[in-house]
Protein backbone atom coordinates (compact mmCIF):
# COMPACT_ATOMS: atom_id res chain seq x y z
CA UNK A 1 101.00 -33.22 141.49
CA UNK A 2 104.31 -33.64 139.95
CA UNK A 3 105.11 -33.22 136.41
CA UNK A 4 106.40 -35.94 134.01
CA UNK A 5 109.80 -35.48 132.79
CA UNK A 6 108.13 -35.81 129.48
CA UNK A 7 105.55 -33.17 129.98
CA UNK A 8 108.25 -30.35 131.34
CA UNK A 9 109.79 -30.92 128.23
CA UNK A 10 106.78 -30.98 126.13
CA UNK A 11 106.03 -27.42 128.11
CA UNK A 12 109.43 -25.92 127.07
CA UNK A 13 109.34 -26.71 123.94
CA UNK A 14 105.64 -24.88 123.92
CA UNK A 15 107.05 -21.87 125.50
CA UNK A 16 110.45 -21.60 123.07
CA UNK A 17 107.20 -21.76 120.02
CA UNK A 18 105.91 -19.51 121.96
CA UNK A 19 108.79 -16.93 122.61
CA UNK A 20 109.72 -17.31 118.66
CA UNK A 21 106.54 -16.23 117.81
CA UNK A 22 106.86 -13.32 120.00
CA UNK A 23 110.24 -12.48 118.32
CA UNK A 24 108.42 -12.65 115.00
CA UNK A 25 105.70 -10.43 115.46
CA UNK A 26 107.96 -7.94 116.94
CA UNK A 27 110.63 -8.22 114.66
CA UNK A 28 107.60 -7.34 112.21
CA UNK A 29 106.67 -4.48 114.18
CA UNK A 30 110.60 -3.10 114.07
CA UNK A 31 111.00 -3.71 117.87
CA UNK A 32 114.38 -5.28 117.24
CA UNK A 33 115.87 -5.12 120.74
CA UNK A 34 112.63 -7.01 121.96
CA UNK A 35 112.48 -9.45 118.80
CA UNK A 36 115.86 -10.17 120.33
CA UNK A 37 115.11 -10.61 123.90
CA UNK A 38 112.30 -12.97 122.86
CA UNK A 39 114.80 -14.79 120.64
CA UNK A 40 117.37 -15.09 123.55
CA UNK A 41 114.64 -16.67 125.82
CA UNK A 42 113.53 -19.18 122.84
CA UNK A 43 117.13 -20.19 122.80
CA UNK A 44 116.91 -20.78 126.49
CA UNK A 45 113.77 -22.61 127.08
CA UNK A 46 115.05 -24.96 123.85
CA UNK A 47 118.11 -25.91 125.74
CA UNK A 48 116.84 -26.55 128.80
CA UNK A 49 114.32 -28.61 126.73
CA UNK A 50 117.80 -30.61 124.96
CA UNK A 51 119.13 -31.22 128.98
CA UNK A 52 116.33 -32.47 129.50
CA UNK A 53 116.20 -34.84 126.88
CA UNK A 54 119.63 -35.90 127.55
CA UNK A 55 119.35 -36.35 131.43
CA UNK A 56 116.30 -38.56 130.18
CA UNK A 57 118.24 -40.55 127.62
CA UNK A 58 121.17 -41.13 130.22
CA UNK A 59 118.59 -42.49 133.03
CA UNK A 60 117.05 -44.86 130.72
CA UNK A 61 120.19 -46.37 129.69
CA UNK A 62 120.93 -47.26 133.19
CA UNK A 63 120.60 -50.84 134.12
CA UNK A 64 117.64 -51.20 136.42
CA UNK A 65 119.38 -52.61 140.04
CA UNK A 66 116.83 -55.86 140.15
C-alpha cells in the first residue's frame, strides 16, 4: 500500500529525532566522529522532510483542471 505524502514526511521527521538522538548520546559518550555522522544524516532526513513539504505546498496551490 502506498504511503501518504503526509505520512513519508511524518516518517522523516521521526527518523531526523531519531538520528539527533543518536548524535546526542554519542556525543555524550565522546564518539565525536559518529555524533557527527548521525548529525549529518539528521540534517538529511530533515531536508528531504522540507522538499517534501514544499513539493506538497506547490501541488496544492495548483488549480484543480475541472
Amino acid at each position: 500500500m502506498p504511503q501518504s505524502t503526509h505520512g513519508r514526511i511524518a516518517e522523516l521527521h521521526n527518523l531526523a529525532e531519531h538520528a539527533h538522538a543518536a548524535a546526542a548520546a554519542a556525543h555524550g559518550k565522546g564518539d565525536h566522529l559518529t555524533a557527527h555522522e548521525f548529525s549529518k544524516k539528521a540534517l538529511e532526513y530533515s531536508m528531504s522532510a522540507h522538499r517534501h513539504s514544499e513539493e506538497m505546498l506547490k501541488e496544492s496551490q495548483v488549480p484543480s483542471k475541472s
